[in-house]
XYZ file of C-alpha atoms in Angstrom:
436
model
C -57.878 -68.845 -5.040
C -61.000 -67.347 -3.499
C -62.016 -69.444 -0.454
C -65.708 -68.624 -0.877
C -65.633 -69.753 -4.501
C -63.809 -72.949 -3.512
C -66.417 -73.692 -0.844
C -69.336 -73.148 -3.234
C -67.562 -75.215 -5.871
C -67.111 -78.138 -3.474
C -70.766 -77.984 -2.414
C -71.936 -78.027 -6.043
C -69.637 -80.940 -6.914
C -71.022 -82.913 -3.962
C -74.561 -82.105 -5.083
C -73.692 -83.206 -8.601
C -72.574 -86.592 -7.302
C -75.378 -87.162 -4.783
C -78.593 -85.658 -6.130
C -81.115 -88.096 -7.638
C -80.599 -88.391 -11.388
C -83.867 -86.586 -12.135
C -82.457 -83.497 -10.358
C -78.831 -83.895 -11.428
C -79.172 -81.070 -13.974
C -79.632 -78.520 -11.175
C -76.009 -78.001 -10.025
C -74.991 -76.590 -13.420
C -77.795 -74.010 -13.313
C -76.782 -73.043 -9.777
C -73.124 -72.773 -10.784
C -73.885 -70.626 -13.845
C -76.180 -68.291 -11.916
C -74.309 -67.964 -8.626
C -70.588 -68.213 -9.452
C -68.511 -65.967 -11.740
C -66.553 -67.100 -14.777
C -63.239 -66.909 -12.926
C -60.632 -69.586 -12.432
C -61.176 -72.157 -9.710
C -58.483 -74.690 -10.650
C -56.259 -73.749 -13.565
C -58.476 -72.740 -16.488
C -61.501 -74.439 -14.935
C -64.346 -72.339 -13.581
C -66.898 -73.760 -11.169
C -69.334 -74.153 -14.059
C -66.824 -76.073 -16.196
C -65.917 -78.268 -13.239
C -69.556 -79.148 -12.574
C -70.081 -79.888 -16.279
C -67.124 -82.295 -16.355
C -68.134 -84.064 -13.121
C -71.711 -84.271 -14.380
C -70.695 -85.797 -17.692
C -68.486 -88.325 -15.912
C -71.413 -89.336 -13.704
C -73.689 -89.562 -16.738
C -71.281 -91.909 -18.504
C -70.884 -94.048 -15.386
C -74.649 -94.318 -14.899
C -75.459 -94.932 -18.556
C -77.176 -91.552 -18.887
C -74.981 -90.142 -21.657
C -76.953 -89.445 -24.851
C -75.932 -88.567 -28.390
C -77.332 -89.882 -31.659
C -76.932 -89.166 -35.359
C -80.705 -89.522 -35.647
C -81.138 -86.368 -33.562
C -80.594 -83.350 -35.852
C -79.631 -81.078 -32.959
C -76.919 -83.519 -31.863
C -75.522 -83.433 -35.393
C -75.696 -79.632 -35.687
C -73.982 -79.099 -32.333
C -71.257 -81.557 -33.374
C -70.776 -79.643 -36.639
C -70.629 -76.382 -34.678
C -67.885 -77.875 -32.486
C -65.946 -79.137 -35.490
C -66.081 -75.771 -37.254
C -65.041 -73.967 -34.069
C -62.037 -76.232 -33.567
C -60.927 -76.144 -37.204
C -61.025 -72.340 -37.308
C -57.865 -72.158 -35.183
C -55.802 -72.562 -38.363
C -56.713 -69.008 -39.359
C -55.489 -67.408 -36.137
C -52.108 -66.572 -34.637
C -50.994 -67.081 -31.059
C -51.204 -63.505 -29.771
C -52.280 -63.346 -26.139
C -53.583 -66.930 -26.072
C -53.239 -70.208 -27.891
C -56.033 -70.248 -30.517
C -56.543 -74.017 -30.304
C -56.684 -74.075 -26.499
C -59.132 -71.156 -26.553
C -61.433 -73.030 -28.952
C -61.181 -76.212 -26.916
C -62.448 -74.219 -23.933
C -65.254 -72.747 -26.009
C -66.318 -76.201 -27.216
C -66.151 -77.571 -23.664
C -68.459 -74.795 -22.504
C -71.046 -75.119 -25.257
C -71.017 -78.829 -26.074
C -70.497 -79.733 -22.424
C -73.583 -77.756 -21.331
C -75.590 -79.256 -24.199
C -74.618 -82.882 -23.511
C -74.975 -82.404 -19.758
C -78.594 -81.400 -20.237
C -79.217 -84.184 -22.758
C -77.984 -86.657 -20.146
C -80.173 -85.632 -17.244
C -83.360 -84.288 -18.829
C -85.058 -87.087 -20.722
C -88.153 -88.132 -18.755
C -91.781 -87.247 -19.432
C -91.592 -84.684 -16.624
C -88.551 -82.895 -18.049
C -90.263 -79.579 -18.763
C -91.796 -79.370 -15.303
C -88.492 -80.275 -13.620
C -86.516 -77.832 -15.757
C -88.929 -74.979 -15.003
C -88.883 -75.781 -11.297
C -85.084 -75.957 -11.351
C -84.898 -72.510 -12.921
C -87.251 -71.143 -10.258
C -85.101 -72.628 -7.478
C -82.077 -71.024 -9.126
C -83.367 -67.500 -9.733
C -85.291 -66.785 -6.512
C -82.184 -66.386 -4.281
C -80.439 -64.638 -7.164
C -83.264 -62.086 -7.354
C -82.982 -61.373 -3.631
C -79.229 -60.792 -3.891
C -79.633 -58.624 -7.009
C -82.206 -56.476 -5.206
C -79.832 -56.205 -2.231
C -77.024 -55.104 -4.530
C -79.147 -52.423 -6.159
C -80.273 -51.146 -2.752
C -76.764 -51.002 -1.235
C -74.489 -50.527 -4.234
C -72.362 -53.424 -2.924
C -72.112 -56.681 -4.825
C -72.762 -59.612 -2.426
C -71.162 -61.953 -4.973
C -67.768 -60.426 -4.193
C -67.704 -63.205 -1.577
C -67.190 -65.706 -4.411
C -64.818 -63.574 -6.473
C -67.134 -61.503 -8.669
C -65.156 -59.082 -10.835
C -67.133 -56.060 -9.652
C -67.353 -55.446 -5.922
C -69.140 -52.106 -6.353
C -72.260 -51.735 -8.470
C -72.099 -49.743 -11.677
C -74.047 -46.483 -11.754
C -75.244 -44.855 -14.973
C -77.187 -41.584 -14.986
C -78.145 -42.101 -11.354
C -79.371 -45.693 -11.829
C -77.638 -48.436 -9.853
C -77.039 -51.423 -12.123
C -76.717 -54.693 -10.240
C -74.328 -57.193 -11.811
C -74.099 -60.192 -9.514
C -71.470 -62.717 -10.632
C -71.925 -61.922 -14.340
C -69.612 -59.841 -16.495
C -72.070 -56.979 -17.010
C -75.503 -55.933 -15.671
C -76.954 -56.607 -19.140
C -76.029 -60.286 -18.919
C -77.433 -60.729 -15.422
C -80.688 -59.037 -16.445
C -80.891 -61.010 -19.693
C -80.592 -64.256 -17.763
C -83.608 -63.275 -15.681
C -85.628 -62.122 -18.680
C -85.009 -65.350 -20.604
C -86.456 -67.453 -17.755
C -89.870 -65.757 -17.813
C -91.420 -68.143 -20.384
C -90.471 -71.076 -18.152
C -92.050 -69.420 -15.137
C -95.235 -69.100 -17.208
C -94.918 -72.834 -17.946
C -94.445 -73.509 -14.227
C -97.793 -71.782 -13.580
C -99.468 -74.605 -15.510
C -98.268 -76.981 -12.780
C -98.321 -74.678 -9.760
C -99.660 -71.121 -9.944
C -97.988 -70.206 -6.673
C -94.528 -71.395 -7.737
C -94.945 -69.882 -11.188
C -95.956 -66.497 -9.788
C -92.974 -66.512 -7.431
C -90.715 -67.274 -10.377
C -92.178 -64.494 -12.523
C -91.733 -61.963 -9.731
C -88.135 -63.120 -9.191
C -87.352 -62.827 -12.910
C -88.792 -59.296 -13.063
C -86.817 -58.267 -9.958
C -83.633 -59.434 -11.710
C -84.490 -57.455 -14.848
C -85.299 -54.279 -12.911
C -82.254 -54.583 -10.645
C -79.930 -54.806 -13.660
C -80.933 -51.246 -14.638
C -80.369 -52.022 -18.338
C -82.475 -51.512 -21.447
C -81.446 -54.797 -23.063
C -83.080 -57.112 -20.483
C -86.257 -55.020 -20.610
C -86.315 -55.492 -24.385
C -85.726 -59.247 -23.962
C -88.639 -59.394 -21.529
C -90.843 -57.571 -24.020
C -89.836 -59.901 -26.864
C -90.557 -63.007 -24.784
C -93.940 -61.681 -23.645
C -94.995 -60.604 -27.154
C -93.990 -64.011 -28.515
C -96.050 -65.792 -25.846
C -99.007 -63.473 -26.462
C -98.948 -64.457 -30.138
C -100.290 -67.856 -29.065
C -103.736 -66.278 -29.363
C -103.060 -65.583 -33.040
C -101.240 -68.797 -33.917
C -103.743 -69.586 -36.679
C -102.537 -66.486 -38.505
C -98.843 -67.279 -38.146
C -98.039 -67.162 -41.861
C -99.861 -63.834 -42.230
C -98.032 -62.379 -39.206
C -94.630 -63.464 -40.524
C -95.149 -62.045 -44.016
C -96.776 -58.925 -42.567
C -93.743 -58.387 -40.343
C -91.361 -58.809 -43.277
C -93.431 -56.345 -45.306
C -93.444 -53.823 -42.462
C -89.655 -54.038 -42.138
C -89.207 -53.529 -45.890
C -91.625 -50.588 -45.856
C -89.803 -48.892 -42.970
C -86.485 -49.450 -44.701
C -87.718 -47.512 -47.743
C -88.198 -44.371 -45.669
C -85.130 -44.579 -43.474
C -81.714 -43.199 -44.279
C -80.011 -45.883 -42.185
C -80.551 -49.673 -42.096
C -83.433 -51.036 -40.047
C -81.138 -52.293 -37.286
C -80.496 -48.677 -36.269
C -83.835 -48.872 -34.485
C -81.700 -50.283 -31.651
C -80.164 -46.835 -31.339
C -83.483 -45.302 -30.254
C -84.317 -48.001 -27.691
C -83.522 -46.531 -24.287
C -85.718 -47.560 -21.359
C -83.505 -46.524 -18.444
C -81.222 -43.828 -19.861
C -77.666 -44.013 -21.155
C -78.329 -46.840 -23.623
C -75.573 -47.740 -26.112
C -77.870 -48.896 -28.904
C -75.974 -46.840 -31.490
C -72.838 -48.884 -30.811
C -74.712 -52.138 -31.441
C -76.159 -50.870 -34.707
C -72.837 -49.444 -35.899
C -71.116 -52.745 -35.081
C -73.353 -54.563 -37.580
C -72.417 -51.974 -40.217
C -68.726 -52.340 -39.452
C -68.858 -56.136 -39.563
C -70.463 -55.993 -43.011
C -67.983 -53.397 -44.277
C -65.066 -55.568 -43.116
C -66.598 -58.884 -44.182
C -63.568 -59.756 -46.288
C -61.393 -59.842 -43.159
C -63.336 -62.472 -41.235
C -65.880 -64.333 -43.376
C -63.911 -67.584 -43.755
C -62.101 -68.298 -40.470
C -62.578 -65.173 -38.365
C -60.007 -62.528 -37.489
C -57.620 -61.564 -34.688
C -58.145 -57.815 -35.030
C -61.329 -55.727 -34.993
C -60.092 -52.620 -33.180
C -60.381 -50.578 -36.389
C -64.082 -51.410 -36.750
C -65.156 -48.824 -34.169
C -63.807 -45.425 -33.059
C -63.115 -46.781 -29.571
C -61.978 -50.088 -28.103
C -61.622 -52.119 -24.944
C -58.656 -51.347 -22.648
C -58.526 -54.976 -21.478
C -58.620 -56.359 -25.044
C -56.729 -53.805 -27.168
C -56.918 -55.870 -30.374
C -60.730 -55.899 -30.448
C -63.631 -53.493 -30.257
C -66.561 -54.271 -27.965
C -68.250 -57.167 -29.805
C -71.751 -56.729 -28.399
C -73.330 -59.210 -30.811
C -73.181 -62.984 -30.332
C -73.482 -63.721 -34.048
C -70.634 -61.367 -34.929
C -68.561 -62.527 -31.963
C -68.771 -66.122 -33.187
C -67.991 -64.859 -36.698
C -64.822 -63.224 -35.408
C -63.879 -66.537 -33.775
C -64.775 -68.903 -36.627
C -66.039 -66.924 -39.608
C -69.425 -67.156 -41.296
C -69.451 -70.987 -41.032
C -69.537 -70.822 -37.227
C -72.143 -68.064 -37.285
C -74.326 -70.034 -39.700
C -74.045 -73.128 -37.496
C -75.596 -71.153 -34.629
C -78.345 -69.882 -36.932
C -78.978 -73.457 -38.103
C -79.346 -74.608 -34.479
C -81.850 -71.817 -33.810
C -83.792 -72.489 -37.019
C -83.988 -76.251 -36.457
C -85.008 -75.825 -32.823
C -87.873 -73.474 -33.624
C -88.965 -75.577 -36.592
C -89.062 -78.759 -34.492
C -91.185 -77.002 -31.878
C -93.603 -75.426 -34.367
C -93.991 -78.724 -36.201
C -94.830 -80.523 -32.973
C -97.287 -77.822 -31.928
C -99.082 -77.734 -35.280
C -99.118 -81.448 -36.130
C -99.180 -83.428 -32.915
C -101.348 -81.466 -30.547
C -104.855 -80.195 -30.238
C -105.132 -76.422 -30.627
C -106.478 -75.997 -27.120
C -103.963 -78.310 -25.486
C -102.094 -76.720 -22.538
C -99.107 -78.767 -23.642
C -99.146 -76.930 -26.945
C -99.044 -73.602 -25.135
C -96.140 -74.770 -22.992
C -94.111 -75.693 -26.060
C -95.047 -72.317 -27.509
C -93.490 -70.758 -24.394
C -90.305 -72.745 -25.023
C -90.322 -71.380 -28.577
C -90.744 -67.868 -27.186
C -87.669 -68.329 -24.986
C -85.559 -69.404 -27.972
C -86.816 -66.442 -30.018
C -85.967 -64.086 -27.137
C -82.415 -65.451 -27.043
C -82.066 -65.266 -30.835
C -83.036 -61.583 -30.970
C -81.025 -60.709 -27.866
C -77.933 -62.144 -29.604
C -78.054 -59.028 -31.816
C -77.327 -56.768 -28.866
C -75.080 -58.730 -26.507
C -72.489 -61.478 -26.751
C -72.843 -64.398 -24.344
C -69.216 -64.163 -23.319
C -69.377 -65.479 -19.767
C -71.408 -68.135 -17.943
C -74.715 -66.984 -19.427
C -74.060 -69.350 -22.350
C -75.378 -72.106 -20.053
C -78.910 -70.684 -20.060
C -79.136 -70.857 -23.843
C -77.399 -74.155 -24.542
C -79.195 -76.075 -21.774
C -82.428 -75.038 -23.442
C -81.241 -76.486 -26.753
C -80.003 -79.609 -24.961
C -83.341 -80.130 -23.206
C -85.404 -79.660 -26.364
C -85.301 -83.312 -27.544
C -86.544 -84.375 -24.095
C -89.401 -81.876 -24.159
C -90.548 -83.071 -27.586
C -90.036 -86.788 -26.947
C -91.970 -86.613 -23.679
C -94.968 -85.063 -25.427
C -94.848 -87.550 -28.286
C -94.701 -90.483 -25.887
C -97.586 -89.093 -23.842
C -99.682 -88.610 -26.965
C -99.047 -92.195 -28.036
C -100.067 -93.500 -24.610
C -103.234 -91.395 -24.599
C -104.095 -92.570 -28.085
C -103.664 -96.238 -27.116
C -105.648 -95.813 -23.917
C -108.420 -94.034 -25.779
C -108.878 -96.725 -28.441
C -111.888 -98.982 -28.203
C -111.034 -102.635 -28.016
C -112.062 -104.124 -31.369
C -112.557 -107.532 -29.790
C -113.305 -107.329 -26.080
C -113.657 -111.103 -25.811
C -110.075 -111.532 -26.940
C -108.910 -110.038 -23.654
C -111.573 -111.562 -21.439
C -110.393 -113.950 -18.773
C -112.377 -117.133 -18.191
C -111.739 -119.382 -15.327
């Protein structure tokens, strides 16, 4: 057991038990960003431990939330059920398939319910954005230090890589994550929330944006740069929100037009995206081809063997190729049903946000723009899933966003109702007059 990891774990558990409830979501973000996905006690990482302690506190304090009236609660429950049931289609091999899926469900559903428990006030979006800023600023400093020295400061807490990776002369900082791509993607996906934070405090928001960009640059990877670009383009589209239907159909038409004049499928555009040199975009495009060609092997319950999908494999996992696609990775675990559950969660999340923006808010409302930024973050994750699997603690930064979404929407709806009531003229002022 790494003593540094144990110390950090104890500090985060104490914080989880002592922080005011409005800030009790913060320890999980800190754990996911600053500790690796390595064992602390048995099969429990620091992040899992904090999730369990946090859920126990939520139940004790009456903060636990789940309802069949919330479509995201239902979809996440279905996702968990499909994931658990899929074990029947898998053999033991190197691990027990049921135990593995129980761990997966604990990670995903635990992070989701944890966030549902602690983010539910009308200031949820501001608190969440501030919490992310508090989390990423020290991380950015340590990532920059790693890139400058080639030494990973997170080796103190048991990070897998003690020396930084170098590709074509570029130092790629990793931090406690499994790969530099994941560490950079985490930073890129927080940018929309730093833009939201600017609506409350320009100084704090600017610090957060700079920190997020430092993380992306320090990772030395093309994927996080692409995620940053996707998030920024999505936020910029706020200016053209009135032409949303035209943009969507125009984009579909452009993709179909390009496909007509390309020998390979449109997803091979990933193969030409290389911002820092040495990109492996061809692998990601070929993986989609291979998954489709071998659909019969995994479509129902997943598969235990994908090594024959690609001309090379992973030394540490000889039965599988490098599954650099979150959709396909979940398909390998639980078949198309599990993959479609994730897509349903993404679709419903974006639809709920767009509906709220278009129906419940004035076009010029800053609140509308902030929810548009949340939508941009989800879109950035959804597209990034095509190029990387969230196989370590980065899953937290996607599922906490989904878990916080009901709070973001409910807070706005409640505020709108209050404003509407306060703005109404009293139809009978004398009815409320006091005479004495």
